[in-house]
XYZ file of C-alpha atoms in Angstrom:
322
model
C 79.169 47.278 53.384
C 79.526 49.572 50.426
C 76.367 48.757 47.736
C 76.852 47.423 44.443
C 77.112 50.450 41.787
C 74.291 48.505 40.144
C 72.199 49.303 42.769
C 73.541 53.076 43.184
C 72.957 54.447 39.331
C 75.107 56.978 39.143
C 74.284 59.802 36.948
C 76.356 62.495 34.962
C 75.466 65.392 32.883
C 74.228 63.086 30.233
C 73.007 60.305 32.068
C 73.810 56.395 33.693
C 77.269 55.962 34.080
C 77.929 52.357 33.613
C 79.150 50.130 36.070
C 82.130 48.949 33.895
C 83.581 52.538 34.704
C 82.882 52.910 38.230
C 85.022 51.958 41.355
C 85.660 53.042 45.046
C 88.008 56.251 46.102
C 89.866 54.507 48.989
C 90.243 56.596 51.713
C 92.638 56.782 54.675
C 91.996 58.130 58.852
C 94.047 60.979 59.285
C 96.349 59.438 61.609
C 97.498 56.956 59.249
C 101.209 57.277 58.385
C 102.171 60.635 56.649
C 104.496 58.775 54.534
C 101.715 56.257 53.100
C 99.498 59.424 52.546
C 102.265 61.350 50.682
C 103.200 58.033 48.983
C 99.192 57.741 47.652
C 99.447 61.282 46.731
C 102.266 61.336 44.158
C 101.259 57.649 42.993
C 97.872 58.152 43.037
C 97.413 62.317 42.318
C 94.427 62.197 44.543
C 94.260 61.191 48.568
C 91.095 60.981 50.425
C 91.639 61.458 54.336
C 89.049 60.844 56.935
C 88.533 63.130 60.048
C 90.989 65.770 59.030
C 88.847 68.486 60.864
C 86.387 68.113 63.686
C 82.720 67.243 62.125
C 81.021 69.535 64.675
C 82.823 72.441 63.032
C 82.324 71.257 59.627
C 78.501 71.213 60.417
C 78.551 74.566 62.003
C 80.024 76.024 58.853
C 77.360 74.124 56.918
C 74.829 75.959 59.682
C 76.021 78.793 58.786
C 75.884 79.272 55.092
C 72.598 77.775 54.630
C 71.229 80.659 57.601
C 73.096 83.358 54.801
C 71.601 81.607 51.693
C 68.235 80.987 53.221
C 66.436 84.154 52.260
C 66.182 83.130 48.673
C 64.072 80.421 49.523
C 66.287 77.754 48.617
C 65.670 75.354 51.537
C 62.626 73.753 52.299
C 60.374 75.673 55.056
C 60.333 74.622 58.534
C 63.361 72.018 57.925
C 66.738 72.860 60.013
C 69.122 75.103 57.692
C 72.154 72.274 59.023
C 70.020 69.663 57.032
C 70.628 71.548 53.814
C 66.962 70.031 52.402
C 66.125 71.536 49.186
C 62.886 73.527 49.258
C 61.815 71.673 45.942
C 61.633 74.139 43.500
C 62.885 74.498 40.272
C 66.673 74.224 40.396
C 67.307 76.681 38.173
C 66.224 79.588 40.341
C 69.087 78.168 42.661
C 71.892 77.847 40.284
C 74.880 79.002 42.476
C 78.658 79.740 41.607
C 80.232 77.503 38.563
C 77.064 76.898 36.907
C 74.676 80.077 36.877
C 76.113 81.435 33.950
C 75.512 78.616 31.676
C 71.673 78.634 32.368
C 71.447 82.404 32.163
C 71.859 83.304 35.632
C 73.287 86.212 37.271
C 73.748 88.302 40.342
C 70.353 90.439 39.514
C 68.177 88.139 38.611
C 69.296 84.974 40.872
C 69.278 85.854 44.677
C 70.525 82.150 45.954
C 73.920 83.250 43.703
C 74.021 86.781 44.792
C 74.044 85.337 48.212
C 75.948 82.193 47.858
C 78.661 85.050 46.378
C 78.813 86.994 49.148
C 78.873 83.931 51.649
C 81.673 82.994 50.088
C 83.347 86.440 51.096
C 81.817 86.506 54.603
C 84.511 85.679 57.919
C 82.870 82.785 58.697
C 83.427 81.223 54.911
C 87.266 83.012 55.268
C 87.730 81.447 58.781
C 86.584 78.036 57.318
C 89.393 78.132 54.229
C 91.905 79.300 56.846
C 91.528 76.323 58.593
C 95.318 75.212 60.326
C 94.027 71.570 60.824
C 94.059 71.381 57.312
C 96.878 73.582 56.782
C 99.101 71.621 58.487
C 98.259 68.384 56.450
C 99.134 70.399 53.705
C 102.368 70.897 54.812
C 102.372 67.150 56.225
C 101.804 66.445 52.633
C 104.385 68.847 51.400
C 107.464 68.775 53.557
C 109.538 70.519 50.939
C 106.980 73.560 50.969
C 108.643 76.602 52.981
C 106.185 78.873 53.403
C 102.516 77.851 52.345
C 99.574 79.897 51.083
C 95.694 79.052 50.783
C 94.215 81.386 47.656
C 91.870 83.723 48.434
C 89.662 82.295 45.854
C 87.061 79.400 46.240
C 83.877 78.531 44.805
C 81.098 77.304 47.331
C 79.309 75.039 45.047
C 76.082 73.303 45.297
C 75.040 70.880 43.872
C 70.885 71.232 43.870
C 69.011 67.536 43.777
C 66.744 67.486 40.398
C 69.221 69.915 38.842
C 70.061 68.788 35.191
C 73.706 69.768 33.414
C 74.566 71.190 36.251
C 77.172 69.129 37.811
C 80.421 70.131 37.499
C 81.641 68.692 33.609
C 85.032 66.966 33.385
C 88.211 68.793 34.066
C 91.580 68.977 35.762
C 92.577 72.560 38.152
C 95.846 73.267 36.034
C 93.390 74.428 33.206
C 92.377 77.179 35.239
C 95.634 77.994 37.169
C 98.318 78.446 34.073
C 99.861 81.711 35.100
C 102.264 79.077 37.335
C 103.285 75.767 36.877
C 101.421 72.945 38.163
C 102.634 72.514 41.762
C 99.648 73.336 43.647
C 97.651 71.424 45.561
C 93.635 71.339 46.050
C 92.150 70.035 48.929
C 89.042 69.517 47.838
C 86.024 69.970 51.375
C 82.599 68.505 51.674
C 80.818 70.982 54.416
C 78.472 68.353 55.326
C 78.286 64.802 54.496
C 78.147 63.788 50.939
C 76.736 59.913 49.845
C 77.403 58.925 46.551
C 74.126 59.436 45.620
C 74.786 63.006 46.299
C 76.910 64.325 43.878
C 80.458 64.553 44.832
C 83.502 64.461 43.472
C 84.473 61.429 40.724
C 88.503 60.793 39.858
C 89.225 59.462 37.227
C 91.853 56.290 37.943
C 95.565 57.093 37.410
C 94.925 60.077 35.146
C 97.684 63.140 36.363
C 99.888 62.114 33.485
C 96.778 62.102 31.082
C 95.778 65.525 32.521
C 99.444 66.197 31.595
C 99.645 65.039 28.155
C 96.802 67.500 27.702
C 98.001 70.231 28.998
C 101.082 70.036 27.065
C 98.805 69.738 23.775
C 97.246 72.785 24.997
C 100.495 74.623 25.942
C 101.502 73.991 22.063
C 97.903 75.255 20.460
C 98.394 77.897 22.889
C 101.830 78.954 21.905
C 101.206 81.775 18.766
C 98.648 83.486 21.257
C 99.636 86.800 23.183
C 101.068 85.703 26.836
C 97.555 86.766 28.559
C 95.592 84.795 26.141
C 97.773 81.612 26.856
C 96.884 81.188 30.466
C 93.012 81.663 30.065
C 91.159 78.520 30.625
C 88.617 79.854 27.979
C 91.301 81.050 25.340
C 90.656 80.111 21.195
C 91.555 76.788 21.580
C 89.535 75.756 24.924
C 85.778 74.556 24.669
C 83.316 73.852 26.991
C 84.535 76.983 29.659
C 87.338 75.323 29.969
C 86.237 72.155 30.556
C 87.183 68.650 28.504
C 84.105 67.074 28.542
C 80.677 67.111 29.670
C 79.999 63.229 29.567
C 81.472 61.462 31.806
C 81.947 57.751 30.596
C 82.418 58.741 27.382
C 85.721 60.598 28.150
C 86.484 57.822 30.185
C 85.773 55.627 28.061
C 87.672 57.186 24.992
C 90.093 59.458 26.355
C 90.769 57.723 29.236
C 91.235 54.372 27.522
C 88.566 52.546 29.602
C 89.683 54.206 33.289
C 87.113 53.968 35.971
C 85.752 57.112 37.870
C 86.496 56.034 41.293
C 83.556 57.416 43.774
C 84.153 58.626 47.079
C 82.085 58.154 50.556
C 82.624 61.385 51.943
C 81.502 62.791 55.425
C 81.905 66.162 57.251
C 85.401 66.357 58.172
C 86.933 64.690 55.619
C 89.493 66.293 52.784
C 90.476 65.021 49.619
C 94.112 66.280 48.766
C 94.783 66.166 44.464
C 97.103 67.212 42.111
C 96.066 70.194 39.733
C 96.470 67.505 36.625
C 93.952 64.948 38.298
C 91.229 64.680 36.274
C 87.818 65.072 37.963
C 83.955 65.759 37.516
C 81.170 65.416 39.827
C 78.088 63.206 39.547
C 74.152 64.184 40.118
C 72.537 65.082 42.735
C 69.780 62.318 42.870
C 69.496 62.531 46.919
C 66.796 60.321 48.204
C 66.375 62.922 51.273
C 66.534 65.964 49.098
C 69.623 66.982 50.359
C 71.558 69.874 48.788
C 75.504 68.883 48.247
C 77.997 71.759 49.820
C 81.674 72.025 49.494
C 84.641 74.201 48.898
C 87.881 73.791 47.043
C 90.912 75.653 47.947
C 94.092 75.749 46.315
C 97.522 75.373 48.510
C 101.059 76.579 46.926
C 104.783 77.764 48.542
C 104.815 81.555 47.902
C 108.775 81.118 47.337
C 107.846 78.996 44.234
C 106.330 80.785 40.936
C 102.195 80.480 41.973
C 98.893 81.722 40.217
C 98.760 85.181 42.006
C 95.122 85.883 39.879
C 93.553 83.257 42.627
C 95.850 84.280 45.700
C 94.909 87.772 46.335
C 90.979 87.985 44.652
C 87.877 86.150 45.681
C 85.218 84.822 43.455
C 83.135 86.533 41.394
C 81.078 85.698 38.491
C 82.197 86.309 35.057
C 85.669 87.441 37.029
C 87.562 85.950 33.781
C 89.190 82.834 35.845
């Protein structure tokens, strides 16, 4: 039995998120009917499925990263790196891909990002994205797709318990993927169980047309800027790195005319499919067990359709501009 959201306390960037505003990310087993999961998908913009990969490889990629990451100290000595328990230090020092930047960290002087970088580069991180069990839900998902792509580019983020304004701050993908149109799709991987206590991913209810309406405001602003300049996500007339908000309920609350951030249960081997205008954040890490939050987003798209080519062919770097 799921507890009450009074008793969980969620947490964003800027604190509580009130119960009001809160409600559950239904999720689906994998075997369920592909046309009830495409059918959630386009009604929906966001589909949760359980058991989409086997857990034992999920936790074997989780095994793996936190043996690559482990020399800068990040996990706490004589646990077992598969736990992912945070050494309990200042989180800071640990600020990995997404947020380093904004707390003044970089590849010299932060050796959990300078490994969490090249991790994220590394065959066992590349055999991971390439997975075909979640490949071919993508094209499950997408029967119209002819020939399907996973970009090269994916941030291995981490959400460190204690860490403050560190979670990632309201947003939709599109934002950061304008050199196409929005036909993507993210599948969005916990490597490792996440609780909600945990910091993963909130959805805002019903919001791909909102995320639309946006970007179309955005598209006009953007429109007397050189063709470059219109696709950046941190262009003139962007704030925030590209992001919308940084708090939560209030964008829910004002914005989002009162929409609830639905909160998902997620465990290894689970994927949550969205659309690139689904509006999303994450909450705080507040794990009782100290456990450090892992996952992976990567991008889907039909290479005989227009598609971002910036995140196809490049991985992730800091300060890379996208």
């Amino acid at each position: 039995m799921r507890p009450a959201f009074a008793d969980l306390k969620l947490e964003g960037n800027t604190g509580g998120i009130p119960d009001r505003l809160l409600g559950w990310l239904e999720s689906f087993p994998a075997d369920t009917p592909i046309e009830i999961l495409r059918e959630r998908l386009l009604k929906d913009g966001v589909v949760h499925v359980k058991n989409v990969l086997p857990r034992d490889r999920v936790l074997e990629t989780r095994r793996k990263y936190f043996e690559f990451v482990a020399p800068s100290g990040v996990l706490k000595e004589g646990s077992d790196p598969v736990d992912g328990i945070f050494c309990g230090g200042d989180p800071v020092d640990f600020s990995g891909p997404g947020v380093a930047e904004a707390f003044g960290k970089n590849m010299e002087n932060c050796e959990y990002l300078k490994l969490s970088v090249e991790a994220g580069m590394a065959p066992f991180i590349n055999e991971f994205a390439k997975d075909e069990d979640i490949k071919n839900m993508v094209a499950r998902l997408k029967p119209d797709w002819k020939q399907i792509i996973v970009f090269q580019r994916q941030l291995l983020r981490s959400n460190i318990p204690g860490s403050v304004n560190a979670s990632t701050k309201v947003h939709y993908d599109q934002i950061f993927l304008r050199a196409a149109p929005p036909t993507s799709l993210t599948a969005w991987v916990p490597i490792g169980d996440i609780e909600p206590l945990e910091g993963g991913l909130l959805y805002l209810e019903d919001s791909v047309s909102l995320g639309q309406e946006i970007e179309d405001s955005f598209t006009r602003m953007n429109s007397s800027l050189t063709a470059e300049e219109r696709i950046s996500a941190f262009n003139v007339n962007m704030v925030g790195k590209g992001f919308l908000a940084s708090d939560p309920p209030e964008f829910a609350a004002k914005d989002g005319k009162g929409k609830r951030w639905l909160v998902g249960d997620y465990e290894a081997g689970d994927v949550v499919f969205h659309h690139p205008c689904m509006i999303h954040c994450s909450a705080n890490n507040v794990s009782p067990s100290n456990r450090i939050r892992l996952a992976t987003d990567l991008r889907y798209a039909d290479t005989t359709e227009a598609f971002d080519e910036r995140w196809a062919f490049s991985y992730f770097r800091p300060n890379d501009g996208l």
